[in-house]
Amino acid sequence: MENFVYNANPGRVIFGSGTISRLGEEAERLGAKCVLVLSTPEQAGQAEDIARHLGSRVAGIYSKAQMHTPVDVTSDAMRTVERLDADALVSIGGGSTTGLGKAIAYRTDLPQIVVPTTYAGSEATPILGETEGGRKVTKSDPRILPEVIVYDVDLTLSLPVALSVTSGINAIAHAVEALYAREANPIVSMMAEEGIAAIARALPLIQANPQDRGARADALYGAWLCGVCLGSVGMALHHKLCHTLGGMFNLPHAPMHTAVLPHAVAYNSKAAPASMARISRALGGGEPALALYDLAKRLGAVMSLQDLGMPANSVGDAVEQAMSNAYWNPRALEKKALSELLELAYRGDAPAPR
């Protein structure tokens, strides 16, 4: 076995059904007495219901979280934090709400409890991506990592199938890139393969029966593993492209990741053969890029960036920005090849071998 370094992130995970009933005791463990609850506008009602488990600790609900964590929304939320003198945060929802909680914690070091309702996985990472002026900037800091994650399978039963699919494949993207990350190690690779496999076997069952608790639990468990991978090692081309596209064009987060992932995998396939073998095994066999594309398409995901709102004739600009501050990647970033990659994703075509 080769030498390796593994950094484990601290954190407490509560997993199961009905676990939101433990929110009050988890807040008590953190010494929180004045909690600000966060959500998107669409989940404000759900956040109110869940917040009842915190009792008198609830200081207020801020329900303006937005996709890609715009800095101006965070600034507005900070005024609420200061006005209420909040001493803890509870983020209820997907990556948008979790991102806002992280942005506040980065500025204040307030403790966070996250109650995920999607398969985003970002709740398990010390990573924050913020958008300002058409550019998404990523930072990592111990203050960003949530202290507690409360996974309640019951909260995912109402997650629409379409969002379940794209949210799940977004989570798979974290594990895929962890397998060929520069800091890859046996522990993360083990979690990555298990996370991909858990989600890949769960999503078709969820499509067939959204109330399948076993499949929902599998998907949520897989999302947590994939999130741990994301928080433990660096990412590569796929995440760089998605940060670029999200910041420039405000494309929907999980559907965008779903559309781009097969093409990023195809780009790196020859540069990371051992990783590709593990991805193939986790997906049940086949060439990984095509297997991911076929899985997403079979489950009804939109595979065209054009259909997701990417403007015409914008591939060149996106490639220029992506290469201007490039991530490490197992294969060198080549302008022509990246342009071809994004053109395929723009049209929604199957990934091409590279």
PDB file of N, CA and C in Angstrom, residues 64-118:
ATOM      1  N   LYS A  64     -34.785  33.486   3.080  1.00  0.00           N
ATOM      2  CA  LYS A  64     -34.415  34.093   1.802  1.00  0.00           C
ATOM      3  C   LYS A  64     -33.167  33.460   1.185  1.00  0.00           C
ATOM      4  N   ALA A  65     -32.808  32.258   1.618  1.00  0.00           N
ATOM      5  CA  ALA A  65     -31.624  31.605   1.040  1.00  0.00           C
ATOM      6  C   ALA A  65     -31.812  31.399  -0.458  1.00  0.00           C
ATOM      7  N   GLN A  66     -30.732  31.553  -1.194  1.00  0.00           N
ATOM      8  CA  GLN A  66     -30.783  31.404  -2.651  1.00  0.00           C
ATOM      9  C   GLN A  66     -29.661  30.514  -3.154  1.00  0.00           C
ATOM     10  N   MET A  67     -29.880  29.947  -4.313  1.00  0.00           N
ATOM     11  CA  MET A  67     -28.903  29.107  -4.988  1.00  0.00           C
ATOM     12  C   MET A  67     -27.597  29.859  -5.226  1.00  0.00           C
ATOM     13  N   HIS A  68     -26.496  29.145  -5.075  1.00  0.00           N
ATOM     14  CA  HIS A  68     -25.136  29.664  -5.311  1.00  0.00           C
ATOM     15  C   HIS A  68     -24.685  30.693  -4.272  1.00  0.00           C
ATOM     16  N   THR A  69     -25.435  30.854  -3.183  1.00  0.00           N
ATOM     17  CA  THR A  69     -25.053  31.691  -2.040  1.00  0.00           C
ATOM     18  C   THR A  69     -24.568  33.082  -2.454  1.00  0.00           C
ATOM     19  N   PRO A  70     -25.462  33.918  -2.979  1.00  0.00           N
ATOM     20  CA  PRO A  70     -25.071  35.290  -3.344  1.00  0.00           C
ATOM     21  C   PRO A  70     -24.628  36.078  -2.110  1.00  0.00           C
ATOM     22  N   VAL A  71     -23.585  36.850  -2.257  1.00  0.00           N
ATOM     23  CA  VAL A  71     -23.041  37.612  -1.129  1.00  0.00           C
ATOM     24  C   VAL A  71     -24.043  38.627  -0.603  1.00  0.00           C
ATOM     25  N   ASP A  72     -24.877  39.206  -1.497  1.00  0.00           N
ATOM     26  CA  ASP A  72     -25.829  40.208  -1.018  1.00  0.00           C
ATOM     27  C   ASP A  72     -26.904  39.585  -0.125  1.00  0.00           C
ATOM     28  N   VAL A  73     -27.285  38.342  -0.383  1.00  0.00           N
ATOM     29  CA  VAL A  73     -28.246  37.657   0.500  1.00  0.00           C
ATOM     30  C   VAL A  73     -27.598  37.406   1.861  1.00  0.00           C
ATOM     31  N   THR A  74     -26.351  36.979   1.865  1.00  0.00           N
ATOM     32  CA  THR A  74     -25.653  36.764   3.132  1.00  0.00           C
ATOM     33  C   THR A  74     -25.564  38.058   3.934  1.00  0.00           C
ATOM     34  N   SER A  75     -25.288  39.158   3.268  1.00  0.00           N
ATOM     35  CA  SER A  75     -25.207  40.451   3.967  1.00  0.00           C
ATOM     36  C   SER A  75     -26.542  40.798   4.610  1.00  0.00           C
ATOM     37  N   ASP A  76     -27.634  40.528   3.887  1.00  0.00           N
ATOM     38  CA  ASP A  76     -28.959  40.780   4.443  1.00  0.00           C
ATOM     39  C   ASP A  76     -29.225  39.884   5.650  1.00  0.00           C
ATOM     40  N   ALA A  77     -28.846  38.598   5.525  1.00  0.00           N
ATOM     41  CA  ALA A  77     -29.055  37.667   6.644  1.00  0.00           C
ATOM     42  C   ALA A  77     -28.223  38.066   7.861  1.00  0.00           C
ATOM     43  N   MET A  78     -27.026  38.596   7.623  1.00  0.00           N
ATOM     44  CA  MET A  78     -26.169  39.019   8.733  1.00  0.00           C
ATOM     45  C   MET A  78     -26.831  40.108   9.569  1.00  0.00           C
ATOM     46  N   ARG A  79     -27.607  40.964   8.922  1.00  0.00           N
ATOM     47  CA  ARG A  79     -28.314  42.004   9.674  1.00  0.00           C
ATOM     48  C   ARG A  79     -29.350  41.384  10.611  1.00  0.00           C
ATOM     49  N   THR A  80     -29.978  40.296  10.169  1.00  0.00           N
ATOM     50  CA  THR A  80     -30.937  39.597  11.025  1.00  0.00           C
ATOM     51  C   THR A  80     -30.221  38.913  12.186  1.00  0.00           C
ATOM     52  N   VAL A  81     -29.078  38.299  11.912  1.00  0.00           N
ATOM     53  CA  VAL A  81     -28.278  37.669  12.968  1.00  0.00           C
ATOM     54  C   VAL A  81     -27.925  38.679  14.043  1.00  0.00           C
ATOM     55  N   GLU A  82     -27.496  39.846  13.624  1.00  0.00           N
ATOM     56  CA  GLU A  82     -27.081  40.876  14.578  1.00  0.00           C
ATOM     57  C   GLU A  82     -28.275  41.447  15.338  1.00  0.00           C
ATOM     58  N   ARG A  83     -29.385  41.635  14.630  1.00  0.00           N
ATOM     59  CA  ARG A  83     -30.578  42.207  15.286  1.00  0.00           C
ATOM     60  C   ARG A  83     -31.116  41.269  16.360  1.00  0.00           C
ATOM     61  N   LEU A  84     -31.088  39.968  16.088  1.00  0.00           N
ATOM     62  CA  LEU A  84     -31.632  38.987  17.027  1.00  0.00           C
ATOM     63  C   LEU A  84     -30.607  38.532  18.057  1.00  0.00           C
ATOM     64  N   ASP A  85     -29.333  38.908  17.831  1.00  0.00           N
ATOM     65  CA  ASP A  85     -28.244  38.434  18.693  1.00  0.00           C
ATOM     66  C   ASP A  85     -28.250  36.906  18.751  1.00  0.00           C
ATOM     67  N   ALA A  86     -28.374  36.277  17.590  1.00  0.00           N
ATOM     68  CA  ALA A  86     -28.441  34.818  17.509  1.00  0.00           C
ATOM     69  C   ALA A  86     -27.142  34.183  17.969  1.00  0.00           C
ATOM     70  N   ASP A  87     -27.269  33.027  18.645  1.00  0.00           N
ATOM     71  CA  ASP A  87     -26.067  32.328  19.110  1.00  0.00           C
ATOM     72  C   ASP A  87     -25.894  30.962  18.447  1.00  0.00           C
ATOM     73  N   ALA A  88     -26.764  30.620  17.481  1.00  0.00           N
ATOM     74  CA  ALA A  88     -26.630  29.370  16.733  1.00  0.00           C
ATOM     75  C   ALA A  88     -27.515  29.436  15.495  1.00  0.00           C
ATOM     76  N   LEU A  89     -27.238  28.563  14.540  1.00  0.00           N
ATOM     77  CA  LEU A  89     -27.988  28.504  13.288  1.00  0.00           C
ATOM     78  C   LEU A  89     -28.514  27.095  13.070  1.00  0.00           C
ATOM     79  N   VAL A  90     -29.742  27.003  12.557  1.00  0.00           N
ATOM     80  CA  VAL A  90     -30.280  25.722  12.095  1.00  0.00           C
ATOM     81  C   VAL A  90     -30.681  25.910  10.642  1.00  0.00           C
ATOM     82  N   SER A  91     -30.008  25.195   9.740  1.00  0.00           N
ATOM     83  CA  SER A  91     -30.273  25.302   8.298  1.00  0.00           C
ATOM     84  C   SER A  91     -31.123  24.122   7.866  1.00  0.00           C
ATOM     85  N   ILE A  92     -32.281  24.415   7.279  1.00  0.00           N
ATOM     86  CA  ILE A  92     -33.228  23.370   6.887  1.00  0.00           C
ATOM     87  C   ILE A  92     -33.424  23.432   5.379  1.00  0.00           C
ATOM     88  N   GLY A  93     -33.036  22.374   4.670  1.00  0.00           N
ATOM     89  CA  GLY A  93     -33.210  22.360   3.221  1.00  0.00           C
ATOM     90  C   GLY A  93     -32.054  21.699   2.516  1.00  0.00           C
ATOM     91  N   GLY A  94     -31.754  22.190   1.313  1.00  0.00           N
ATOM     92  CA  GLY A  94     -30.677  21.637   0.499  1.00  0.00           C
ATOM     93  C   GLY A  94     -29.445  22.511   0.517  1.00  0.00           C
ATOM     94  N   GLY A  95     -28.690  22.459  -0.582  1.00  0.00           N
ATOM     95  CA  GLY A  95     -27.420  23.163  -0.636  1.00  0.00           C
ATOM     96  C   GLY A  95     -27.535  24.673  -0.528  1.00  0.00           C
ATOM     97  N   SER A  96     -28.645  25.249  -0.993  1.00  0.00           N
ATOM     98  CA  SER A  96     -28.799  26.707  -0.929  1.00  0.00           C
ATOM     99  C   SER A  96     -28.856  27.189   0.513  1.00  0.00           C
ATOM    100  N   THR A  97     -29.667  26.508   1.333  1.00  0.00           N
ATOM    101  CA  THR A  97     -29.798  26.908   2.736  1.00  0.00           C
ATOM    102  C   THR A  97     -28.536  26.579   3.515  1.00  0.00           C
ATOM    103  N   THR A  98     -27.982  25.404   3.261  1.00  0.00           N
ATOM    104  CA  THR A  98     -26.739  25.030   3.929  1.00  0.00           C
ATOM    105  C   THR A  98     -25.638  26.040   3.598  1.00  0.00           C
ATOM    106  N   GLY A  99     -25.586  26.482   2.338  1.00  0.00           N
ATOM    107  CA  GLY A  99     -24.591  27.462   1.932  1.00  0.00           C
ATOM    108  C   GLY A  99     -24.733  28.774   2.688  1.00  0.00           C
ATOM    109  N   LEU A 100     -25.971  29.221   2.878  1.00  0.00           N
ATOM    110  CA  LEU A 100     -26.181  30.460   3.626  1.00  0.00           C
ATOM    111  C   LEU A 100     -25.726  30.299   5.072  1.00  0.00           C
ATOM    112  N   GLY A 101     -26.072  29.176   5.699  1.00  0.00           N
ATOM    113  CA  GLY A 101     -25.625  28.937   7.068  1.00  0.00           C
ATOM    114  C   GLY A 101     -24.115  28.946   7.179  1.00  0.00           C
ATOM    115  N   LYS A 102     -23.463  28.323   6.221  1.00  0.00           N
ATOM    116  CA  LYS A 102     -21.994  28.302   6.214  1.00  0.00           C
ATOM    117  C   LYS A 102     -21.410  29.706   6.033  1.00  0.00           C
ATOM    118  N   ALA A 103     -22.035  30.485   5.153  1.00  0.00           N
ATOM    119  CA  ALA A 103     -21.535  31.843   4.914  1.00  0.00           C
ATOM    120  C   ALA A 103     -21.639  32.691   6.177  1.00  0.00           C
ATOM    121  N   ILE A 104     -22.734  32.518   6.905  1.00  0.00           N
ATOM    122  CA  ILE A 104     -22.890  33.247   8.173  1.00  0.00           C
ATOM    123  C   ILE A 104     -21.868  32.756   9.193  1.00  0.00           C
ATOM    124  N   ALA A 105     -21.704  31.436   9.290  1.00  0.00           N
ATOM    125  CA  ALA A 105     -20.757  30.872  10.254  1.00  0.00           C
ATOM    126  C   ALA A 105     -19.323  31.297   9.945  1.00  0.00           C
ATOM    127  N   TYR A 106     -19.015  31.421   8.671  1.00  0.00           N
ATOM    128  CA  TYR A 106     -17.667  31.866   8.280  1.00  0.00           C
ATOM    129  C   TYR A 106     -17.385  33.267   8.817  1.00  0.00           C
ATOM    130  N   ARG A 107     -18.420  34.099   8.852  1.00  0.00           N
ATOM    131  CA  ARG A 107     -18.268  35.482   9.303  1.00  0.00           C
ATOM    132  C   ARG A 107     -18.408  35.636  10.811  1.00  0.00           C
ATOM    133  N   THR A 108     -19.043  34.669  11.471  1.00  0.00           N
ATOM    134  CA  THR A 108     -19.373  34.827  12.894  1.00  0.00           C
ATOM    135  C   THR A 108     -18.860  33.707  13.789  1.00  0.00           C
ATOM    136  N   ASP A 109     -18.547  32.553  13.202  1.00  0.00           N
ATOM    137  CA  ASP A 109     -18.169  31.332  13.924  1.00  0.00           C
ATOM    138  C   ASP A 109     -19.313  30.807  14.798  1.00  0.00           C
ATOM    139  N   LEU A 110     -20.558  31.134  14.434  1.00  0.00           N
ATOM    140  CA  LEU A 110     -21.695  30.565  15.152  1.00  0.00           C
ATOM    141  C   LEU A 110     -21.809  29.071  14.860  1.00  0.00           C
ATOM    142  N   PRO A 111     -22.192  28.268  15.856  1.00  0.00           N
ATOM    143  CA  PRO A 111     -22.382  26.831  15.622  1.00  0.00           C
ATOM    144  C   PRO A 111     -23.584  26.585  14.711  1.00  0.00           C
ATOM    145  N   GLN A 112     -23.486  25.513  13.918  1.00  0.00           N
ATOM    146  CA  GLN A 112     -24.536  25.178  12.957  1.00  0.00           C
ATOM    147  C   GLN A 112     -25.073  23.766  13.183  1.00  0.00           C
ATOM    148  N   ILE A 113     -26.395  23.661  13.080  1.00  0.00           N
ATOM    149  CA  ILE A 113     -27.059  22.366  12.940  1.00  0.00           C
ATOM    150  C   ILE A 113     -27.702  22.376  11.563  1.00  0.00           C
ATOM    151  N   VAL A 114     -27.463  21.352  10.763  1.00  0.00           N
ATOM    152  CA  VAL A 114     -28.043  21.271   9.431  1.00  0.00           C
ATOM    153  C   VAL A 114     -29.027  20.117   9.379  1.00  0.00           C
ATOM    154  N   VAL A 115     -30.207  20.394   8.822  1.00  0.00           N
ATOM    155  CA  VAL A 115     -31.238  19.374   8.615  1.00  0.00           C
ATOM    156  C   VAL A 115     -31.444  19.252   7.106  1.00  0.00           C
ATOM    157  N   PRO A 116     -30.720  18.333   6.440  1.00  0.00           N
ATOM    158  CA  PRO A 116     -30.820  18.236   4.979  1.00  0.00           C
ATOM    159  C   PRO A 116     -32.155  17.633   4.541  1.00  0.00           C
ATOM    160  N   THR A 117     -32.709  18.183   3.470  1.00  0.00           N
ATOM    161  CA  THR A 117     -33.927  17.617   2.874  1.00  0.00           C
ATOM    162  C   THR A 117     -33.681  17.162   1.439  1.00  0.00           C
ATOM    163  N   THR A 118     -32.438  17.276   0.980  1.00  0.00           N
ATOM    164  CA  THR A 118     -32.045  16.775  -0.336  1.00  0.00           C
ATOM    165  C   THR A 118     -30.777  15.945  -0.147  1.00  0.00           C
TER     166      THR A 118
END
